[in-house]
mmCIF file of C-alpha atoms and ligand atoms in Angstrom:
data_model
loop_
_atom_site.group_PDB
_atom_site.id
_atom_site.type_symbol
_atom_site.label_atom_id
_atom_site.label_comp_id
_atom_site.label_asym_id
_atom_site.label_seq_id
_atom_site.Cartn_x
_atom_site.Cartn_y
_atom_site.Cartn_z
ATOM 1 C CA MET A 19 20.671 45.064 -38.400
ATOM 2 C CA LEU A 20 17.468 46.190 -40.086
ATOM 3 C CA LEU A 21 16.009 42.715 -40.646
ATOM 4 C CA THR A 22 16.484 41.792 -36.990
ATOM 5 C CA LYS A 23 14.758 44.977 -35.852
ATOM 6 C CA ALA A 24 11.954 44.518 -38.341
ATOM 7 C CA LYS A 25 11.362 40.951 -37.208
ATOM 8 C CA LYS A 26 11.373 41.893 -33.549
ATOM 9 C CA PHE A 27 8.738 44.549 -34.212
ATOM 10 C CA ILE A 28 6.538 42.252 -36.306
ATOM 11 C CA ARG A 29 6.824 39.475 -33.734
ATOM 12 C CA GLU A 30 5.764 41.768 -30.895
ATOM 13 C CA MET A 31 2.915 43.196 -32.900
ATOM 14 C CA HIS A 32 1.558 39.757 -33.788
ATOM 15 C CA HIS A 33 1.933 38.633 -30.218
ATOM 16 C CA GLU A 34 0.148 41.683 -28.757
ATOM 17 C CA LEU A 35 -2.647 41.711 -31.287
ATOM 18 C CA GLY A 36 -3.073 37.934 -31.184
ATOM 19 C CA LEU A 37 -2.515 37.528 -34.929
ATOM 20 C CA ASN A 38 -1.686 34.125 -36.369
ATOM 21 C CA SER A 39 1.826 32.866 -36.791
ATOM 22 C CA SER A 40 1.634 31.650 -40.383
ATOM 23 C CA GLU A 41 0.821 35.207 -41.406
ATOM 24 C CA MET A 42 3.732 36.374 -39.334
ATOM 25 C CA ASN A 43 6.101 33.990 -41.059
ATOM 26 C CA SER A 44 5.013 35.030 -44.508
ATOM 27 C CA ARG A 45 5.434 38.675 -43.513
ATOM 28 C CA PHE A 46 8.986 37.866 -42.315
ATOM 29 C CA LYS A 47 9.754 36.368 -45.723
ATOM 30 C CA GLN A 48 8.274 39.359 -47.548
ATOM 31 C CA ILE A 49 10.306 41.823 -45.503
ATOM 32 C CA GLU A 50 13.464 39.800 -45.963
ATOM 33 C CA ASN A 51 12.995 39.813 -49.745
ATOM 34 C CA GLU A 52 12.286 43.512 -49.806
ATOM 35 C CA ILE A 53 15.385 44.281 -47.743
ATOM 36 C CA ASN A 54 17.533 42.046 -49.959
ATOM 37 C CA GLU A 55 16.286 43.809 -53.057
ATOM 38 C CA SER A 56 16.170 47.415 -51.935
ATOM 39 C CA GLY A 57 18.029 47.688 -48.632
ATOM 40 C CA THR A 58 14.871 48.715 -46.811
ATOM 41 C CA TYR A 59 11.231 47.680 -46.325
ATOM 42 C CA THR A 60 7.797 49.279 -46.185
ATOM 43 C CA HIS A 61 5.374 49.110 -43.285
ATOM 44 C CA THR A 62 1.781 48.191 -43.985
ATOM 45 C CA ALA A 63 -0.791 50.748 -42.831
ATOM 46 C CA GLU A 64 -1.632 48.482 -39.906
ATOM 47 C CA GLU A 65 2.007 48.190 -38.848
ATOM 48 C CA LEU A 66 2.408 51.941 -39.038
ATOM 49 C CA THR A 67 -0.659 52.577 -36.886
ATOM 50 C CA TYR A 68 0.291 50.005 -34.301
ATOM 51 C CA GLY A 69 3.930 51.172 -34.286
ATOM 52 C CA ALA A 70 3.014 54.811 -33.721
ATOM 53 C CA LYS A 71 0.803 53.944 -30.758
ATOM 54 C CA ILE A 72 3.495 51.797 -29.170
ATOM 55 C CA ALA A 73 6.007 54.589 -29.750
ATOM 56 C CA TRP A 74 3.843 56.822 -27.558
ATOM 57 C CA ARG A 75 3.453 54.066 -24.971
ATOM 58 C CA ASN A 76 7.254 53.801 -24.808
ATOM 59 C CA SER A 77 7.898 57.552 -24.435
ATOM 60 C CA ASN A 78 9.694 57.729 -21.119
ATOM 61 C CA ARG A 79 9.216 61.462 -20.608
ATOM 62 C CA CYS A 80 5.457 61.437 -21.163
ATOM 63 C CA ILE A 81 3.069 61.496 -18.212
ATOM 64 C CA GLY A 82 0.027 61.285 -20.544
ATOM 65 C CA ARG A 83 0.583 57.739 -21.750
ATOM 66 C CA PHE A 84 -2.666 56.404 -20.261
ATOM 67 C CA PHE A 85 -4.238 57.417 -23.582
ATOM 68 C CA TRP A 86 -1.679 55.741 -25.888
ATOM 69 C CA ASP A 87 -4.193 53.528 -27.664
ATOM 70 C CA LYS A 88 -6.458 56.513 -28.386
ATOM 71 C CA LEU A 89 -3.853 58.026 -30.694
ATOM 72 C CA GLU A 90 -5.231 58.786 -34.159
ATOM 73 C CA VAL A 91 -2.724 57.909 -36.841
ATOM 74 C CA ARG A 92 -2.792 59.503 -40.279
ATOM 75 C CA ASP A 93 -0.792 57.575 -42.856
ATOM 76 C CA LEU A 94 0.296 60.337 -45.248
ATOM 77 C CA ARG A 95 3.323 58.625 -46.763
ATOM 78 C CA HIS A 96 1.883 59.046 -50.256
ATOM 79 C CA ILE A 97 1.944 62.842 -50.161
ATOM 80 C CA ASN A 98 4.658 64.080 -52.509
ATOM 81 C CA ASN A 99 3.977 67.695 -53.372
ATOM 82 C CA GLU A 100 4.000 71.036 -51.650
ATOM 83 C CA ASP A 101 0.301 71.899 -51.919
ATOM 84 C CA ASP A 102 -0.914 68.623 -50.498
ATOM 85 C CA PHE A 103 1.731 68.778 -47.785
ATOM 86 C CA ILE A 104 0.624 72.212 -46.601
ATOM 87 C CA THR A 105 -3.041 71.261 -46.790
ATOM 88 C CA SER A 106 -2.340 68.197 -44.636
ATOM 89 C CA ILE A 107 -0.442 70.242 -42.080
ATOM 90 C CA ASN A 108 -3.353 72.678 -41.842
ATOM 91 C CA ASN A 109 -5.708 69.715 -41.539
ATOM 92 C CA HIS A 110 -3.608 68.320 -38.716
ATOM 93 C CA ILE A 111 -3.887 71.560 -36.781
ATOM 94 C CA GLU A 112 -7.632 71.811 -37.356
ATOM 95 C CA HIS A 113 -8.461 68.189 -36.703
ATOM 96 C CA ALA A 114 -6.286 67.982 -33.582
ATOM 97 C CA THR A 115 -7.770 71.230 -32.236
ATOM 98 C CA ASN A 116 -11.287 69.915 -32.888
ATOM 99 C CA ASP A 117 -12.911 73.127 -31.592
ATOM 100 C CA GLY A 118 -11.111 72.666 -28.300
ATOM 101 C CA LYS A 119 -11.825 69.007 -27.644
ATOM 102 C CA ILE A 120 -8.263 68.064 -28.542
ATOM 103 C CA ILE A 121 -7.599 64.792 -30.373
ATOM 104 C CA PRO A 122 -4.193 63.109 -29.873
ATOM 105 C CA LEU A 123 -2.984 62.849 -33.450
ATOM 106 C CA ILE A 124 0.119 61.907 -35.432
ATOM 107 C CA SER A 125 0.567 62.576 -39.164
ATOM 108 C CA ILE A 126 3.244 60.455 -40.792
ATOM 109 C CA PHE A 127 4.798 61.826 -43.970
ATOM 110 C CA SER A 128 7.495 60.599 -46.314
ATOM 111 C CA ASN A 129 11.074 61.591 -45.462
ATOM 112 C CA ASP A 130 11.218 63.614 -48.693
ATOM 113 C CA LEU A 131 9.197 66.276 -46.891
ATOM 114 C CA LYS A 132 10.988 68.096 -44.100
ATOM 115 C CA ILE A 133 9.832 70.342 -41.271
ATOM 116 C CA TYR A 134 12.306 72.658 -39.535
ATOM 117 C CA ASN A 135 10.039 73.837 -36.708
ATOM 118 C CA GLU A 136 10.327 72.518 -33.192
ATOM 119 C CA GLN A 137 6.535 72.499 -32.897
ATOM 120 C CA LEU A 138 4.069 73.328 -35.691
ATOM 121 C CA LEU A 139 2.856 76.232 -33.544
ATOM 122 C CA ARG A 140 5.381 78.197 -31.535
ATOM 123 C CA TYR A 141 5.814 81.872 -30.665
ATOM 124 C CA ALA A 142 8.705 83.719 -32.260
ATOM 125 C CA GLY A 143 11.548 84.937 -30.052
ATOM 126 C CA TYR A 144 13.562 88.166 -30.291
ATOM 127 C CA ARG A 145 16.153 89.807 -28.103
ATOM 128 C CA ASN A 146 13.527 91.813 -26.244
ATOM 129 C CA ALA A 147 10.253 90.056 -26.947
ATOM 130 C CA GLY A 148 8.613 86.708 -27.453
ATOM 131 C CA ASP A 149 9.767 83.242 -26.471
ATOM 132 C CA PRO A 150 13.551 83.059 -26.017
ATOM 133 C CA LYS A 151 13.357 79.373 -26.957
ATOM 134 C CA SER A 152 12.535 80.386 -30.508
ATOM 135 C CA VAL A 153 15.315 82.886 -31.161
ATOM 136 C CA GLU A 154 17.206 80.538 -33.473
ATOM 137 C CA SER A 155 14.145 79.425 -35.426
ATOM 138 C CA THR A 156 12.963 83.037 -35.672
ATOM 139 C CA SER A 157 16.197 84.067 -37.355
ATOM 140 C CA LEU A 158 15.862 81.108 -39.680
ATOM 141 C CA ALA A 159 12.346 82.316 -40.585
ATOM 142 C CA ALA A 160 13.689 85.829 -41.111
ATOM 143 C CA SER A 161 16.419 84.497 -43.400
ATOM 144 C CA LEU A 162 13.676 82.872 -45.494
ATOM 145 C CA GLY A 163 12.008 86.265 -45.862
ATOM 146 C CA TRP A 164 9.448 86.157 -43.038
ATOM 147 C CA ILE A 165 8.961 89.705 -41.830
ATOM 148 C CA LYS A 166 6.734 90.606 -38.919
ATOM 149 C CA GLU A 167 6.625 93.365 -36.357
ATOM 150 C CA GLU A 168 8.210 92.141 -33.120
ATOM 151 C CA ASN A 169 5.650 90.984 -30.621
ATOM 152 C CA ASP A 170 5.451 88.590 -27.671
ATOM 153 C CA PHE A 171 3.044 86.244 -29.421
ATOM 154 C CA ASN A 172 3.803 86.010 -33.137
ATOM 155 C CA ILE A 173 3.140 82.491 -34.369
ATOM 156 C CA LEU A 174 6.140 81.343 -36.406
ATOM 157 C CA PRO A 175 5.404 80.168 -39.938
ATOM 158 C CA LEU A 176 5.858 76.568 -41.049
ATOM 159 C CA MET A 177 9.406 76.111 -42.333
ATOM 160 C CA TYR A 178 9.719 73.209 -44.724
ATOM 161 C CA SER A 179 11.302 71.736 -47.793
ATOM 162 C CA VAL A 180 10.073 69.250 -50.364
ATOM 163 C CA ASN A 181 12.274 66.759 -52.211
ATOM 164 C CA GLU A 182 15.563 68.461 -51.285
ATOM 165 C CA GLU A 183 14.397 71.710 -52.857
ATOM 166 C CA GLU A 184 15.037 75.089 -51.222
ATOM 167 C CA MET A 185 13.630 75.738 -47.752
ATOM 168 C CA LYS A 186 10.481 77.887 -47.634
ATOM 169 C CA TYR A 187 8.043 79.292 -45.132
ATOM 170 C CA TYR A 188 4.266 79.283 -45.001
ATOM 171 C CA GLU A 189 2.018 81.346 -42.715
ATOM 172 C CA TYR A 190 -0.962 79.472 -41.346
ATOM 173 C CA PRO A 191 -4.409 81.006 -41.735
ATOM 174 C CA GLN A 192 -5.172 82.723 -38.422
ATOM 175 C CA SER A 193 -8.594 81.040 -38.389
ATOM 176 C CA ILE A 194 -7.181 77.574 -37.637
ATOM 177 C CA ILE A 195 -5.083 78.634 -34.649
ATOM 178 C CA LYS A 196 -6.839 78.565 -31.310
ATOM 179 C CA GLU A 197 -5.285 80.673 -28.561
ATOM 180 C CA ILE A 198 -6.353 81.257 -24.991
ATOM 181 C CA SER A 199 -5.972 84.460 -22.961
ATOM 182 C CA ILE A 200 -4.833 83.764 -19.420
ATOM 183 C CA THR A 201 -7.156 85.263 -16.799
ATOM 184 C CA HIS A 202 -7.921 84.637 -13.122
ATOM 185 C CA ASP A 203 -11.474 84.915 -11.757
ATOM 186 C CA GLN A 204 -10.323 86.537 -8.478
ATOM 187 C CA TYR A 205 -7.488 88.724 -9.808
ATOM 188 C CA PRO A 206 -8.616 90.806 -12.797
ATOM 189 C CA ASP A 207 -5.163 92.448 -12.975
ATOM 190 C CA LEU A 208 -3.711 89.237 -14.403
ATOM 191 C CA GLU A 209 -5.541 89.814 -17.665
ATOM 192 C CA LYS A 210 -3.747 93.146 -18.059
ATOM 193 C CA LEU A 211 -0.459 91.302 -18.610
ATOM 194 C CA GLY A 212 -1.891 90.142 -21.938
ATOM 195 C CA LEU A 213 -0.601 86.591 -21.568
ATOM 196 C CA ARG A 214 -1.891 83.992 -23.973
ATOM 197 C CA TRP A 215 -0.962 80.521 -25.183
ATOM 198 C CA TYR A 216 -1.903 78.311 -28.104
ATOM 199 C CA ALA A 217 -4.211 75.346 -27.542
ATOM 200 C CA VAL A 218 -2.264 72.452 -29.058
ATOM 201 C CA PRO A 219 1.406 71.474 -28.609
ATOM 202 C CA ILE A 220 2.332 69.690 -31.873
ATOM 203 C CA ILE A 221 5.896 68.406 -31.680
ATOM 204 C CA SER A 222 7.559 68.330 -35.078
ATOM 205 C CA ASN A 223 11.259 67.775 -34.363
ATOM 206 C CA MET A 224 11.289 64.173 -33.204
ATOM 207 C CA ASP A 225 11.790 60.977 -35.178
ATOM 208 C CA LEU A 226 9.329 58.140 -35.049
ATOM 209 C CA GLU A 227 11.253 54.864 -35.025
ATOM 210 C CA ILE A 228 9.399 51.653 -35.830
ATOM 211 C CA GLY A 229 11.091 48.319 -36.500
ATOM 212 C CA GLY A 230 14.392 49.959 -37.458
ATOM 213 C CA LEU A 231 12.833 52.501 -39.852
ATOM 214 C CA PHE A 232 12.936 56.224 -39.068
ATOM 215 C CA TYR A 233 10.140 58.639 -39.942
ATOM 216 C CA HIS A 234 11.667 62.104 -39.696
ATOM 217 C CA THR A 235 8.485 63.975 -40.529
ATOM 218 C CA ALA A 236 5.785 62.846 -38.151
ATOM 219 C CA PRO A 237 4.283 65.748 -36.189
ATOM 220 C CA PHE A 238 2.230 64.597 -33.200
ATOM 221 C CA ASN A 239 0.240 66.121 -30.380
ATOM 222 C CA GLY A 240 -1.631 65.472 -27.178
ATOM 223 C CA TRP A 241 -3.113 68.196 -24.994
ATOM 224 C CA TYR A 242 -1.295 70.364 -22.458
ATOM 225 C CA MET A 243 -0.693 69.700 -18.787
ATOM 226 C CA GLU A 244 -1.135 73.099 -17.105
ATOM 227 C CA THR A 245 2.356 73.187 -15.550
ATOM 228 C CA GLU A 246 4.038 73.119 -18.961
ATOM 229 C CA ILE A 247 2.650 76.599 -19.536
ATOM 230 C CA GLY A 248 2.222 77.803 -15.940
ATOM 231 C CA VAL A 249 5.428 76.579 -14.323
ATOM 232 C CA ARG A 250 7.778 76.440 -17.295
ATOM 233 C CA ASN A 251 6.908 78.507 -20.368
ATOM 234 C CA PHE A 252 5.910 81.676 -18.534
ATOM 235 C CA THR A 253 8.036 81.255 -15.423
ATOM 236 C CA ASP A 254 11.459 79.899 -16.331
ATOM 237 C CA GLU A 255 13.983 82.714 -16.316
ATOM 238 C CA TYR A 256 15.205 81.635 -19.734
ATOM 239 C CA ARG A 257 11.658 81.612 -21.137
ATOM 240 C CA TYR A 258 9.020 84.363 -20.694
ATOM 241 C CA ASN A 259 10.289 85.045 -17.159
ATOM 242 C CA LYS A 260 7.009 86.562 -15.927
ATOM 243 C CA LEU A 261 6.795 85.397 -12.314
ATOM 244 C CA LYS A 262 7.427 88.816 -10.788
ATOM 245 C CA ASP A 263 4.820 90.519 -12.990
ATOM 246 C CA ILE A 264 2.365 87.743 -12.209
ATOM 247 C CA ALA A 265 2.963 88.051 -8.452
ATOM 248 C CA GLU A 266 2.366 91.785 -8.686
ATOM 249 C CA ALA A 267 -0.895 91.207 -10.537
ATOM 250 C CA PHE A 268 -1.874 89.041 -7.558
ATOM 251 C CA HIS A 269 -0.882 91.912 -5.181
ATOM 252 C CA LEU A 270 1.726 89.823 -3.385
ATOM 253 C CA ASP A 271 4.559 91.428 -1.455
ATOM 254 C CA THR A 272 7.612 90.716 -3.599
ATOM 255 C CA SER A 273 10.033 92.666 -1.402
ATOM 256 C CA LYS A 274 11.403 89.572 0.294
ATOM 257 C CA THR A 275 11.571 85.847 -0.302
ATOM 258 C CA SER A 276 9.997 85.029 3.052
ATOM 259 C CA THR A 277 6.560 86.219 1.941
ATOM 260 C CA TYR A 278 6.548 83.101 -0.250
ATOM 261 C CA TRP A 279 5.444 85.295 -3.168
ATOM 262 C CA ARG A 280 7.073 83.023 -5.747
ATOM 263 C CA ASP A 281 5.361 79.843 -4.590
ATOM 264 C CA ARG A 282 2.018 81.561 -3.988
ATOM 265 C CA ALA A 283 2.070 83.207 -7.390
ATOM 266 C CA LEU A 284 2.975 79.929 -9.053
ATOM 267 C CA VAL A 285 0.026 77.999 -7.635
ATOM 268 C CA GLU A 286 -2.511 80.740 -8.433
ATOM 269 C CA PHE A 287 -1.071 81.172 -11.888
ATOM 270 C CA ASN A 288 -1.370 77.478 -12.694
ATOM 271 C CA TYR A 289 -4.969 77.609 -11.494
ATOM 272 C CA ALA A 290 -5.437 80.537 -13.897
ATOM 273 C CA VAL A 291 -3.914 78.647 -16.850
ATOM 274 C CA TYR A 292 -6.069 75.599 -16.156
ATOM 275 C CA HIS A 293 -9.338 77.514 -15.841
ATOM 276 C CA SER A 294 -8.612 79.808 -18.766
ATOM 277 C CA PHE A 295 -8.297 76.756 -21.005
ATOM 278 C CA LYS A 296 -11.382 75.110 -19.492
ATOM 279 C CA ASN A 297 -13.460 78.282 -19.791
ATOM 280 C CA SER A 298 -12.505 78.485 -23.461
ATOM 281 C CA GLY A 299 -13.586 74.874 -23.938
ATOM 282 C CA VAL A 300 -10.039 73.657 -24.591
ATOM 283 C CA SER A 301 -8.735 70.332 -23.227
ATOM 284 C CA ILE A 302 -6.039 70.566 -20.585
ATOM 285 C CA VAL A 303 -5.121 68.389 -17.599
ATOM 286 C CA ASP A 304 -3.906 69.406 -14.153
ATOM 287 C CA HIS A 305 -0.781 67.746 -12.784
ATOM 288 C CA ILE A 306 -2.543 65.826 -9.994
ATOM 289 C CA THR A 307 -5.056 64.263 -12.392
ATOM 290 C CA ALA A 308 -2.317 63.523 -14.939
ATOM 291 C CA SER A 309 -0.324 61.703 -12.250
ATOM 292 C CA LYS A 310 -3.356 59.644 -11.282
ATOM 293 C CA GLN A 311 -3.911 58.753 -14.914
ATOM 294 C CA PHE A 312 -0.290 57.729 -15.137
ATOM 295 C CA GLN A 313 -0.776 55.463 -12.146
ATOM 296 C CA GLN A 314 -3.718 53.838 -13.941
ATOM 297 C CA PHE A 315 -1.503 53.391 -16.975
ATOM 298 C CA GLU A 316 1.128 51.672 -14.845
ATOM 299 C CA LYS A 317 -1.482 49.334 -13.378
ATOM 300 C CA ARG A 318 -2.846 48.436 -16.784
ATOM 301 C CA GLU A 319 0.609 47.817 -18.190
ATOM 302 C CA HIS A 320 1.505 45.690 -15.217
ATOM 303 C CA LYS A 321 -1.612 43.599 -15.797
ATOM 304 C CA GLU A 322 -0.572 43.102 -19.415
ATOM 305 C CA GLY A 323 2.817 41.891 -18.195
ATOM 306 C CA ARG A 324 4.698 44.873 -19.574
ATOM 307 C CA GLU A 325 7.236 46.907 -17.677
ATOM 308 C CA VAL A 326 6.729 50.690 -17.644
ATOM 309 C CA THR A 327 9.940 52.587 -18.320
ATOM 310 C CA GLY A 328 10.181 56.291 -17.545
ATOM 311 C CA LYS A 329 12.320 59.333 -16.891
ATOM 312 C CA TRP A 330 11.782 60.448 -13.328
ATOM 313 C CA SER A 331 12.803 64.074 -13.838
ATOM 314 C CA TRP A 332 10.038 64.439 -16.422
ATOM 315 C CA LEU A 333 7.369 62.330 -14.751
ATOM 316 C CA ALA A 334 7.517 64.203 -11.450
ATOM 317 C CA PRO A 335 5.491 67.381 -12.178
ATOM 318 C CA PRO A 336 7.301 70.677 -11.546
ATOM 319 C CA LEU A 337 4.525 71.881 -9.203
ATOM 320 C CA SER A 338 4.047 70.156 -5.831
ATOM 321 C CA PRO A 339 5.790 66.999 -7.072
ATOM 322 C CA SER A 340 5.669 65.215 -3.726
ATOM 323 C CA LEU A 341 1.860 65.222 -3.894
ATOM 324 C CA THR A 342 2.073 62.737 -6.755
ATOM 325 C CA HIS A 343 3.090 59.093 -6.542
ATOM 326 C CA ASN A 344 5.679 59.463 -9.325
ATOM 327 C CA TYR A 345 7.870 61.543 -7.061
ATOM 328 C CA HIS A 346 8.193 58.734 -4.543
ATOM 329 C CA LYS A 347 9.364 56.017 -6.871
ATOM 330 C CA GLY A 348 12.079 55.323 -9.402
ATOM 331 C CA PHE A 349 11.778 54.449 -13.079
ATOM 332 C CA LYS A 350 14.044 52.555 -15.408
ATOM 333 C CA ASP A 351 14.900 54.885 -18.285
ATOM 334 C CA THR A 352 15.510 52.170 -20.876
ATOM 335 C CA VAL A 353 14.634 53.234 -24.418
ATOM 336 C CA LYS A 354 12.351 50.623 -25.967
ATOM 337 C CA SER A 355 11.340 50.379 -29.617
ATOM 338 C CA PRO A 356 9.145 51.666 -31.296
ATOM 339 C CA ASN A 357 9.754 55.129 -29.885
ATOM 340 C CA LEU A 358 9.798 58.860 -30.510
ATOM 341 C CA LEU A 359 13.375 60.078 -30.433
ATOM 342 C CA TYR A 360 15.119 63.399 -30.561
ATOM 343 C CA ARG A 361 16.409 63.864 -34.052
ATOM 344 C CA LYS A 362 19.948 62.815 -34.858
ATOM 345 C CA LYS A 363 22.300 65.588 -35.857
ATOM 346 C CA GLU A 364 22.988 64.211 -39.322
ATOM 347 C CA SER A 365 19.373 64.671 -40.388
ATOM 348 C CA GLY A 366 20.220 68.256 -41.247
ATOM 349 C CA CYS A 367 17.750 69.940 -38.945
ATOM 350 C CA PRO A 368 19.145 73.014 -37.262
ATOM 351 C CA PHE A 369 17.052 72.420 -34.134
ATOM 352 C CA HIS A 370 18.100 68.999 -32.924
ATOM 353 C CA ASN A 371 18.008 68.788 -29.168
HETATM 354 N N1 LIG B 13 6.390 71.330 -23.040
HETATM 355 C C1 LIG B 13 6.062 71.660 -24.389
HETATM 356 C C2 LIG B 13 5.441 73.045 -24.447
HETATM 357 O O1 LIG B 13 5.231 73.668 -23.444
HETATM 358 C C3 LIG B 13 5.107 70.663 -25.011
HETATM 359 C C4 LIG B 13 5.530 69.218 -24.960
HETATM 360 C C5 LIG B 13 4.419 68.237 -25.245
HETATM 361 N N2 LIG B 13 3.364 68.337 -24.272
HETATM 362 C C6 LIG B 13 2.210 67.651 -24.299
HETATM 363 N N3 LIG B 13 1.357 67.893 -23.353
HETATM 364 N N4 LIG B 13 1.959 66.773 -25.242
HETATM 365 O O2 LIG B 13 5.090 73.535 -25.493
#
């Protein structure tokens, strides 16, 4: 029941922030009245900010949670027209990118505005080019009239709708999108593959749940961990599938498995991704450091008397997992609230996971 969830959230917030209980009780009353009158209630700006941060802290798949209280929260619930919406999305990209010194940021919009992209920035996917993960969203963009010559690295446009009106697309100005070419200081041939990636992963297909209320349009970002790009996006067979080309650029003998060409190429390639970002002045973390930061997060949470929940298969990095402490322990995958959740099917988004 909504009131129960609302009260639980408010109680926890007051407890954590050490706020006084008479204020809490009057807030309970206010919320109860609002729910009785309208069937729902409205978060204050403070509740929204606190809720969004806790949602990150409770994200079981995220290894970067050490920084949860550094999240910048933009309360954009008042935005109600197309122009302001698009301006705010562009501002999110620019502010989060911050010339490379990436700022963890969430922008929370009203549910009358909808985004149909999986991330604000993503490369299009075609049968013979681009990111296979984006094939479905690329045909959606095409059906909206987006035409572009096929390429491995076409940034998809923003696909959105406002107040239940028709779905549209919008192409971002190139100037706000930072991309990094992947190079290796000891293997110049890698550059010839022309691999590149965008600086900021801004997830736009998850729901922010706070105290029983769902924000469907709340794009958020941190910075990349190098394995996301190096082990998964370029290497998975169902993604860019480039491991063989990469190994050849490193002059490895790919004629048989026993040369360990796959593993060798993977390590060098992740080194290349990491240093390409760093050399371009763009924030990125390596998997060993991220795991250590996660350990610090666990310690801090423990000290605060809070249990850290997690999803082991996501918290163990996909490169040399046994070198990190996460690999050697278990996590309880209980979903706490507030949280960031994969979108429910009935929300009408074609890309629910
Ligand atoms: N794995 C996703 C990608 O490669 C990004 C997910 C969010 N990652 C992050 N570091 N915040 O695009």
